[in-house]
PDB file of C-alpha atoms in Angstrom:
ATOM      1  CA  MET A   1      -6.135   8.738 -17.735  1.00 73.00           C
ATOM      2  CA  ALA A   2      -6.739  11.023 -14.756  1.00 87.00           C
ATOM      3  CA  LEU A   3      -5.523   8.342 -12.347  1.00 86.00           C
ATOM      4  CA  LYS A   4      -2.318   7.870 -14.332  1.00 88.00           C
ATOM      5  CA  LEU A   5      -1.639  11.609 -14.187  1.00 88.00           C
ATOM      6  CA  PHE A   6      -2.333  11.618 -10.445  1.00 90.00           C
ATOM      7  CA  ILE A   7       0.072   8.705  -9.899  1.00 88.00           C
ATOM      8  CA  LEU A   8       2.740  10.302 -12.063  1.00 88.00           C
ATOM      9  CA  ASP A   9       2.385  13.661 -10.285  1.00 90.00           C
ATOM     10  CA  SER A  10       2.353  12.050  -6.827  1.00 90.00           C
ATOM     11  CA  LEU A  11       5.538  10.107  -7.466  1.00 90.00           C
ATOM     12  CA  GLU A  12       7.358  12.941  -9.223  1.00 91.00           C
ATOM     13  CA  THR A  13       6.697  15.305  -6.304  1.00 94.00           C
ATOM     14  CA  LYS A  14       8.558  12.757  -4.168  1.00 94.00           C
ATOM     15  CA  GLY A  15      11.465  12.683  -6.618  1.00 94.00           C
ATOM     16  CA  VAL A  16      10.559   9.313  -8.166  1.00 92.00           C
ATOM     17  CA  ARG A  17      10.888   9.276 -11.944  1.00 92.00           C
ATOM     18  CA  VAL A  18       8.535   6.841 -13.634  1.00 88.00           C
ATOM     19  CA  PRO A  19       8.960   5.624 -17.221  1.00 90.00           C
ATOM     20  CA  LYS A  20       5.753   6.038 -19.237  1.00 87.00           C
ATOM     21  CA  GLU A  21       5.684   2.304 -20.039  1.00 91.00           C
ATOM     22  CA  HIS A  22       5.309   1.498 -16.321  1.00 91.00           C
ATOM     23  CA  LEU A  23       2.176   3.604 -15.835  1.00 89.00           C
ATOM     24  CA  ASP A  24      -0.292   0.838 -16.756  1.00 91.00           C
ATOM     25  CA  GLU A  25       1.201  -1.533 -14.162  1.00 93.00           C
ATOM     26  CA  LEU A  26       1.345   1.226 -11.539  1.00 91.00           C
ATOM     27  CA  GLU A  27      -2.292   2.103 -12.198  1.00 93.00           C
ATOM     28  CA  MET A  28      -3.399  -1.508 -11.614  1.00 94.00           C
ATOM     29  CA  ARG A  29      -1.374  -1.767  -8.400  1.00 94.00           C
ATOM     30  CA  TRP A  30      -2.603   1.645  -7.198  1.00 92.00           C
ATOM     31  CA  GLN A  31      -6.216   0.577  -7.730  1.00 94.00           C
ATOM     32  CA  GLY A  32      -5.517  -2.611  -5.758  1.00 95.00           C
ATOM     33  CA  ILE A  33      -4.076  -0.603  -2.873  1.00 94.00           C
ATOM     34  CA  VAL A  34      -7.055   1.761  -2.884  1.00 93.00           C
ATOM     35  CA  SER A  35      -9.414  -1.231  -2.851  1.00 93.00           C
ATOM     36  CA  LEU A  36      -7.597  -2.819   0.109  1.00 90.00           C
ATOM     37  CA  LYS A  37      -7.625   0.509   1.952  1.00 91.00           C
ATOM     38  CA  GLN A  38     -11.386   0.836   1.446  1.00 90.00           C
ATOM     39  CA  GLU A  39     -11.938  -2.710   2.732  1.00 86.00           C
ATOM     40  CA  THR A  40      -9.803  -1.975   5.783  1.00 82.00           C
ATOM     41  CA  GLU A  41     -11.634   1.255   6.561  1.00 82.00           C
ATOM     42  CA  ALA A  42     -15.015  -0.463   6.190  1.00 79.00           C
ATOM     43  CA  ALA A  43     -14.088  -3.472   8.345  1.00 75.00           C
ATOM     44  CA  LEU A  44     -15.328  -3.766  11.884  1.00 73.00           C
ATOM     45  CA  LEU A  45     -12.225  -3.651  14.030  1.00 70.00           C
ATOM     46  CA  ASP A  46     -13.728  -6.051  16.573  1.00 68.00           C
ATOM     47  CA  ASP A  47     -13.619  -8.707  13.861  1.00 67.00           C
ATOM     48  CA  HIS A  48      -9.862  -8.339  13.440  1.00 68.00           C
ATOM     49  CA  ASP A  49      -8.131  -9.023  16.729  1.00 72.00           C
ATOM     50  CA  ILE A  50      -4.364  -8.643  16.732  1.00 75.00           C
ATOM     51  CA  ALA A  51      -2.065  -9.730  19.527  1.00 79.00           C
ATOM     52  CA  LEU A  52       1.559  -8.712  19.917  1.00 81.00           C
ATOM     53  CA  ARG A  53       4.065 -10.575  22.022  1.00 81.00           C
ATOM     54  CA  ASN A  54       7.420  -9.295  23.113  1.00 81.00           C
ATOM     55  CA  ILE A  55       9.951 -12.068  23.575  1.00 78.00           C
ATOM     56  CA  PRO A  56      13.243 -10.661  24.861  1.00 78.00           C
ATOM     57  CA  GLY A  57      15.924 -11.982  22.566  1.00 72.00           C
ATOM     58  CA  GLY A  58      13.192 -13.515  20.429  1.00 64.00           C
ATOM     59  CA  ASP A  59      14.980 -12.553  17.262  1.00 68.00           C
ATOM     60  CA  HIS A  60      17.569 -15.204  18.148  1.00 64.00           C
ATOM     61  CA  LEU A  61      15.088 -18.096  18.424  1.00 55.00           C
ATOM     62  CA  GLU A  62      15.494 -20.923  15.954  1.00 59.00           C
TER      63      GLU A  62
END
C-alpha cells in the first residue's frame, strides 16, 4: 500500500490526477521500471557498447 501512496503522491505533485482503479496497474508498471533501473545500474557498461551515427539528411532515407 505504501508504494501506491508514493505513486499517487508523486504523480499528483506533477499535476497528474490518477483514478483509484488505475493504481494496481500503475504499481505493477512502476515495479517493472524500478527493476529495469536496478538492472541497468548493476550492469557493466563495457558489456553494453552503443554506437551513434550521424547521417546528414538521414531522416529522408527510404
